[in-house]
PDB file of C-alpha atoms in Angstrom:
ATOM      1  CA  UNK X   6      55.217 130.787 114.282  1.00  0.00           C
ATOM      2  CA  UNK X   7      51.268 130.887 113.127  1.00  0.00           C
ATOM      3  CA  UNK X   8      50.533 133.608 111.027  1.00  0.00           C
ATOM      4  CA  UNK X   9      47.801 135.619 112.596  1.00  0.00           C
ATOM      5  CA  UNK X  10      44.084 134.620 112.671  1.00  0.00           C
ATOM      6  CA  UNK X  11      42.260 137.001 110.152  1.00  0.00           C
ATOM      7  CA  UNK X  12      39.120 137.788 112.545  1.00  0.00           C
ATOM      8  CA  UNK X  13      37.885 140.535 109.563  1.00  0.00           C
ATOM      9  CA  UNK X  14      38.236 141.983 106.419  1.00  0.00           C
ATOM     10  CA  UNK X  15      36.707 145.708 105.827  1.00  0.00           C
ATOM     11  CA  UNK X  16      37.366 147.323 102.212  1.00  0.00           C
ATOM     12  CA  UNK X  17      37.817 151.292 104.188  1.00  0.00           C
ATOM     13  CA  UNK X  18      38.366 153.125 100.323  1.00  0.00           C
ATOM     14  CA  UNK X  19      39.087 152.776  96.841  1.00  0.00           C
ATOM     15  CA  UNK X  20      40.195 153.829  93.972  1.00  0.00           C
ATOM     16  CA  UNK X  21      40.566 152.584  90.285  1.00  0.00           C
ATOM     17  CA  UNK X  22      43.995 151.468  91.016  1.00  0.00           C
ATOM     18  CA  UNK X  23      44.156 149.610  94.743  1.00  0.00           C
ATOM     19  CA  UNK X  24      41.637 149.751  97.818  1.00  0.00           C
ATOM     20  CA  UNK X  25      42.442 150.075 101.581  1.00  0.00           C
ATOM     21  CA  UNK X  26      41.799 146.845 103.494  1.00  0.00           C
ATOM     22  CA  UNK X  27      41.468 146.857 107.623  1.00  0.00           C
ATOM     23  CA  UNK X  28      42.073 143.786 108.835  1.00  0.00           C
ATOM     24  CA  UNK X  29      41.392 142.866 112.647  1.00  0.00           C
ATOM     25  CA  UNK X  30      43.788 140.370 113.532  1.00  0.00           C
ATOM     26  CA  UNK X  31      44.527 137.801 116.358  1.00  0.00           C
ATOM     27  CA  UNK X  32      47.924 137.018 116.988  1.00  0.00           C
ATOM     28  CA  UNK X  33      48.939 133.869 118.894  1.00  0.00           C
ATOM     29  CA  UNK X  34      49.675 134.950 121.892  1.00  0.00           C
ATOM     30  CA  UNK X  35      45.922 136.150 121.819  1.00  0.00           C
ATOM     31  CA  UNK X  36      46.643 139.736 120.820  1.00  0.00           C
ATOM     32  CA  UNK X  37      43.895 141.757 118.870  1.00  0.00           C
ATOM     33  CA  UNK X  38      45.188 144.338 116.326  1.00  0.00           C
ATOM     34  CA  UNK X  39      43.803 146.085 113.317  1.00  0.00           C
ATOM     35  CA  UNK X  40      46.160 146.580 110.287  1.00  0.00           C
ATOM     36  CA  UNK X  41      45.751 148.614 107.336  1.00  0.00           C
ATOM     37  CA  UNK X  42      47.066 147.670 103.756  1.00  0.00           C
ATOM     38  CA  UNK X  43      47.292 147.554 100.335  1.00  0.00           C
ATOM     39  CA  UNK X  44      46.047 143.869  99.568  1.00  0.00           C
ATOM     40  CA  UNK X  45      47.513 142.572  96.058  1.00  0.00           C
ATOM     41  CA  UNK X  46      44.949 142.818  93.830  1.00  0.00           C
ATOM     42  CA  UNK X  47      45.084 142.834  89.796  1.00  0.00           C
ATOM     43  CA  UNK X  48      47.489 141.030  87.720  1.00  0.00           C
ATOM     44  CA  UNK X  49      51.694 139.753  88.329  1.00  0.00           C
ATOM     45  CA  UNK X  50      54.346 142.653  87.326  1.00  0.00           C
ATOM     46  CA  UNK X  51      57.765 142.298  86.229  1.00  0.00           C
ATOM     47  CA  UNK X  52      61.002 144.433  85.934  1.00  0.00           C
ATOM     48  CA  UNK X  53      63.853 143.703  83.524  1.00  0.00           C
ATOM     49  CA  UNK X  54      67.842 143.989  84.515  1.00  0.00           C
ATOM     50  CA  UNK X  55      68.864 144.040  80.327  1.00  0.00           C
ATOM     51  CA  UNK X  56      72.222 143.733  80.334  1.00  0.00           C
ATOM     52  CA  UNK X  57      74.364 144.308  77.266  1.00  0.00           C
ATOM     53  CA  UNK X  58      77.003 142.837  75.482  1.00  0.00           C
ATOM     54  CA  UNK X  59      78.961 145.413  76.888  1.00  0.00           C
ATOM     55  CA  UNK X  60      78.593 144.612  80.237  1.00  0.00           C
ATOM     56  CA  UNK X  61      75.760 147.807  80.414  1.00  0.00           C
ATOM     57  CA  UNK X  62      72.443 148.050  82.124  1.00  0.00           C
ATOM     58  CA  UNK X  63      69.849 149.010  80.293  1.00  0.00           C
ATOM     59  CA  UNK X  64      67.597 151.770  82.082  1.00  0.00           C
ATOM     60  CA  UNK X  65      64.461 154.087  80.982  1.00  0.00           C
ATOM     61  CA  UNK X  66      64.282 157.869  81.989  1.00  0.00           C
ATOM     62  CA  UNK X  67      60.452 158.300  82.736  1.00  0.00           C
ATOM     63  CA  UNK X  68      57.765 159.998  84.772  1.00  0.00           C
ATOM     64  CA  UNK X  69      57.128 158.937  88.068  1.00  0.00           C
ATOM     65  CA  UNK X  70      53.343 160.256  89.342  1.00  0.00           C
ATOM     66  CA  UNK X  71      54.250 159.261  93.000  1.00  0.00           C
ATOM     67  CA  UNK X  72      57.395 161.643  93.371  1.00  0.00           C
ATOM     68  CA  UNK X  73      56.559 163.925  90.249  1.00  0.00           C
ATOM     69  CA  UNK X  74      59.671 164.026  88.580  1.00  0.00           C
ATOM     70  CA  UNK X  75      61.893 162.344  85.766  1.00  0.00           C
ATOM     71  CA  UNK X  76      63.830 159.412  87.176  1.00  0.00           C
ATOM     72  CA  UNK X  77      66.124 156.210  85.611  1.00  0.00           C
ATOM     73  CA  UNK X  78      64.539 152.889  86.482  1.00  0.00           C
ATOM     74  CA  UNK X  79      64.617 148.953  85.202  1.00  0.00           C
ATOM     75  CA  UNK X  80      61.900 148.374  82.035  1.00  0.00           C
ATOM     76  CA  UNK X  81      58.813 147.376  84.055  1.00  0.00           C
ATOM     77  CA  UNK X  82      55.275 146.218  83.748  1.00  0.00           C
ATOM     78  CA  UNK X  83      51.724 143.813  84.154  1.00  0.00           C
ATOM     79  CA  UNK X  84      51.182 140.199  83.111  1.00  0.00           C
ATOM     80  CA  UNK X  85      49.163 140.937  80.043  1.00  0.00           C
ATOM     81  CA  UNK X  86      47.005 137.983  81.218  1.00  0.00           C
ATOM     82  CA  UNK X  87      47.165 134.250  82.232  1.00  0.00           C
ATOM     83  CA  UNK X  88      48.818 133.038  78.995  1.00  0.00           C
ATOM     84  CA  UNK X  89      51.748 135.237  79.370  1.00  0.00           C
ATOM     85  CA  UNK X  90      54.615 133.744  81.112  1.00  0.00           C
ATOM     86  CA  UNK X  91      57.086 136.024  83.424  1.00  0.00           C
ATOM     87  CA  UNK X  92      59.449 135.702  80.271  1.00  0.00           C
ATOM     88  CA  UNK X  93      57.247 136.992  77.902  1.00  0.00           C
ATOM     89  CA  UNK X  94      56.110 139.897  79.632  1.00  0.00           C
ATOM     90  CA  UNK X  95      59.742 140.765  80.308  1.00  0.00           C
ATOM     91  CA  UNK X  96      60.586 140.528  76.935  1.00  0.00           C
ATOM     92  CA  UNK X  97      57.305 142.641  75.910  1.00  0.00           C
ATOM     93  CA  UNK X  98      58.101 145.263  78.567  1.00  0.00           C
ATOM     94  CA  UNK X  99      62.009 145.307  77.073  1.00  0.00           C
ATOM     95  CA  UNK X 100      60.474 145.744  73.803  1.00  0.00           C
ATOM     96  CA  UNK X 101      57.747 148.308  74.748  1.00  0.00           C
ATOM     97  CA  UNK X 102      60.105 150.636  76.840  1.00  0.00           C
ATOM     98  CA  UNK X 103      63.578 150.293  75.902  1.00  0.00           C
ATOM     99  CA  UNK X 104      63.177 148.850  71.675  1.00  0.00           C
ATOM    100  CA  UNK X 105      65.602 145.832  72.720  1.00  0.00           C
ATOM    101  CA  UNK X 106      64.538 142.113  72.648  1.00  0.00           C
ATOM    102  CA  UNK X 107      66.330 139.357  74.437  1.00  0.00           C
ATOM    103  CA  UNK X 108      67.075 136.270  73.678  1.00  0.00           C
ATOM    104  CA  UNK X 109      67.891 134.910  76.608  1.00  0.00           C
ATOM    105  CA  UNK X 110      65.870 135.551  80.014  1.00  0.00           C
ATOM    106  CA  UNK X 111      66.051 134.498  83.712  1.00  0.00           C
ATOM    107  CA  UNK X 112      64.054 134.631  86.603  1.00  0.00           C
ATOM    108  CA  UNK X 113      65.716 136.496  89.332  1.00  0.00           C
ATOM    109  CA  UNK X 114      63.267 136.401  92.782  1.00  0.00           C
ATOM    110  CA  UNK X 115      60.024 137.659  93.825  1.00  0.00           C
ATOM    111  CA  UNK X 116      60.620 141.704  95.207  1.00  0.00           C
ATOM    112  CA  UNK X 117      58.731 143.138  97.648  1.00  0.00           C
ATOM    113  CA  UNK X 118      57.993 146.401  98.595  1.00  0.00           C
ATOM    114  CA  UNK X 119      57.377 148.150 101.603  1.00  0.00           C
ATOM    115  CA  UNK X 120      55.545 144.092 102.695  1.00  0.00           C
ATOM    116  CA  UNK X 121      54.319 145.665 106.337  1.00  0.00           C
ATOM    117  CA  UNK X 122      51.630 148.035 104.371  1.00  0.00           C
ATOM    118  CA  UNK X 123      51.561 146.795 100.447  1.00  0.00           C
ATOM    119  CA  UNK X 124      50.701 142.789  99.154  1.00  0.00           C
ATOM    120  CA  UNK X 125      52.395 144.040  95.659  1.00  0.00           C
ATOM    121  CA  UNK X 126      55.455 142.233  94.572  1.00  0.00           C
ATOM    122  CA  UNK X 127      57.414 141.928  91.369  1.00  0.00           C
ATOM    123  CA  UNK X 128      59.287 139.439  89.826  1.00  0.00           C
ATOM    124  CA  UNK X 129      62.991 140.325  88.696  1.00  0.00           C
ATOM    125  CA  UNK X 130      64.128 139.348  85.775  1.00  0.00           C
ATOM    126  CA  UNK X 131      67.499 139.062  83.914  1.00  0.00           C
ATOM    127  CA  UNK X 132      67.785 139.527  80.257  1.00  0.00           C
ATOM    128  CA  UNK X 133      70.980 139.137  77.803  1.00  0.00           C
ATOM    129  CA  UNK X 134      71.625 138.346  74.492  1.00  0.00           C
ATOM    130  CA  UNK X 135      69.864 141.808  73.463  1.00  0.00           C
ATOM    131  CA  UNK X 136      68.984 142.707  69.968  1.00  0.00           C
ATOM    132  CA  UNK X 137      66.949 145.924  68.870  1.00  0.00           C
ATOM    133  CA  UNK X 138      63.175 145.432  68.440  1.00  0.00           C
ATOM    134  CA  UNK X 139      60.603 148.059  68.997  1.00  0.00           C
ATOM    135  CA  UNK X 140      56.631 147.477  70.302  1.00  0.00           C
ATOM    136  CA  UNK X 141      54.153 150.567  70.844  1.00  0.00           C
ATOM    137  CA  UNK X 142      53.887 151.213  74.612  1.00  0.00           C
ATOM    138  CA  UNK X 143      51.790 152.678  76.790  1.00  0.00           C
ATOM    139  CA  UNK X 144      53.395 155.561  78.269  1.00  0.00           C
ATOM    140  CA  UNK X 145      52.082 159.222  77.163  1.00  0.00           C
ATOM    141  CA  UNK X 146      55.373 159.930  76.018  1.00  0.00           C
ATOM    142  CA  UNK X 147      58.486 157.639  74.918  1.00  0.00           C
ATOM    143  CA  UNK X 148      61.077 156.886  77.528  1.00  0.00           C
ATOM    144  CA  UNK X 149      64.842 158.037  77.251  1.00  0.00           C
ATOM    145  CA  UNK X 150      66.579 154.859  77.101  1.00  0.00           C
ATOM    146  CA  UNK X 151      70.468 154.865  78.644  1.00  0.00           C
ATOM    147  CA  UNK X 152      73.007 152.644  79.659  1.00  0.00           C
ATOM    148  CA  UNK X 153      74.999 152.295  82.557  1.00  0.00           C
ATOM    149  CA  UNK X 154      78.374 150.185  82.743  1.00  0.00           C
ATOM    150  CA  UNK X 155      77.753 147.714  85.310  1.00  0.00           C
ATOM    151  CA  UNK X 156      81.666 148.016  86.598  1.00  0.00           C
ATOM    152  CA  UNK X 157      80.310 151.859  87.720  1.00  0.00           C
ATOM    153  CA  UNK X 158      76.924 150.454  89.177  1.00  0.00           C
ATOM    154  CA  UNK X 159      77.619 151.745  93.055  1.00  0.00           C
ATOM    155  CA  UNK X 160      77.770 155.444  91.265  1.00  0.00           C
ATOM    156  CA  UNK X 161      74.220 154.997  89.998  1.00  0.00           C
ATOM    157  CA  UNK X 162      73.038 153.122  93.366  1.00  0.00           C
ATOM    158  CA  UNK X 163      75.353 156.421  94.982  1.00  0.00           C
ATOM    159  CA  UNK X 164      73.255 159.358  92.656  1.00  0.00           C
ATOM    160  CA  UNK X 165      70.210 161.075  92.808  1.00  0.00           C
ATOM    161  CA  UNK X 166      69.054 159.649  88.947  1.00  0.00           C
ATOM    162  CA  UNK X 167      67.550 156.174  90.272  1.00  0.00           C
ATOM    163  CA  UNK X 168      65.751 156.096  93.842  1.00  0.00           C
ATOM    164  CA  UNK X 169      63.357 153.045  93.541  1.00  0.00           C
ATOM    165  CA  UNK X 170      64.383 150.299  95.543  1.00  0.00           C
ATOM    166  CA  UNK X 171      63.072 147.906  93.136  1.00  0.00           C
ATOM    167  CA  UNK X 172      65.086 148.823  90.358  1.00  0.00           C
ATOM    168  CA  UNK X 173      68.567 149.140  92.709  1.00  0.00           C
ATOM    169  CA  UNK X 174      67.100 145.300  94.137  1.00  0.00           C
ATOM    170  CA  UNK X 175      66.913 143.821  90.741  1.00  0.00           C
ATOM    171  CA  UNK X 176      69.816 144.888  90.116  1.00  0.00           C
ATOM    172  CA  UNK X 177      72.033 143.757  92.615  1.00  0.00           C
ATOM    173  CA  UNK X 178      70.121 140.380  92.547  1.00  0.00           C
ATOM    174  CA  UNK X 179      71.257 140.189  88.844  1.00  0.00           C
ATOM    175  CA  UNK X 180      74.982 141.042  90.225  1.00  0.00           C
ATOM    176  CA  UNK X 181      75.037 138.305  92.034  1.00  0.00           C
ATOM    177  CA  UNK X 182      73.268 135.647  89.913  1.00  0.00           C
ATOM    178  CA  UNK X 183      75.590 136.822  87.267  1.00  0.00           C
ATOM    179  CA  UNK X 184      78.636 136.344  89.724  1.00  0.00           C
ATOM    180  CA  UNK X 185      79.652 139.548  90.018  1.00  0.00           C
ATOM    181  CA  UNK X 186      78.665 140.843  93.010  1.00  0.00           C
TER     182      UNK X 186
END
């Protein structure tokens, strides 16, 4: 099937992280519809499934603006810029939150959120072969680093201390592409 003909673009607000984009469409049947989103914009993102020697995830206990509370999640950040492969910012982002390295890491998959209303995505990534190193991040305050056995995984994916789909995605992805899921 065609993807829609874009008839118009119309920037409707902004702020200094995203703008709102209307965008009159034509499907091809010859239907006329206007759609609001969140276009990408800005640089690539990743988030890091670290998993341990012990067969443990590693997760970060930080701030979340959107839902303004303290919640688990995967190490996650920006592309520092075009030079910086997906690896590289995955082992930065390991390093910044979580004061592992890794010396192995995979790509996982491109994850998308919420696609109908948001162009963001992030790219999953699986590290192993972990060994403690420590860079300055940029949070306001240091995460709480813990670990979670992935043989208990579906009682994190069952509890109130990790809601963002990405996180629970990556994970599971990694489950699999590890061979055990």
């Amino acid at each position: 099937m065609p993807l829609p003909e874009i008839l118009k673009a119309t920037r409707v607000a902004e702020s200094r992280f995203f703008h709102v984009e209307a965008l009159d469409l034509r499907f091809s049947n010859g239907v006329e519809r206007r759609y609001e989103r969140l276009p990408p914009r800005g640089r690539q993102a990743v988030i890091v499934v670290a998993v341990t020697e012990d067969d443990e995830v590693v997760l970060v206990r930080e701030y979340l603006a959107g839902l303004h509370k303290y919640e688990l999640g995967l190490p996650k950040g920006t592309v520092s810029g075009p030079g910086e492969t997906y690896e590289e910012a995955a082992n930065r982002e390991l390093k910044e939150e979580a004061g592992f390295g890794a010396r192995r890491i995979e790509y996982l998959r491109e994850l998308s959120v919420a696609p109908s209303h948001m162009g963001f995505t992030v790219h999953a990534m699986l590290a192993r072969d972990l060994y403690p190193e420590s860079l300055p991040g940029d949070e306001p305050e240091p995460p709480e680093v813990r670990t979670w056995p992935l043989a208990a995984i579906d009682d994190l994916f069952l509890s109130n201390e990790l809601s963002e789909a990405r996180s629970l995605a990556a994970i599971r992805v990694a489950q699999i592409h590890m061979g055990r899921g």
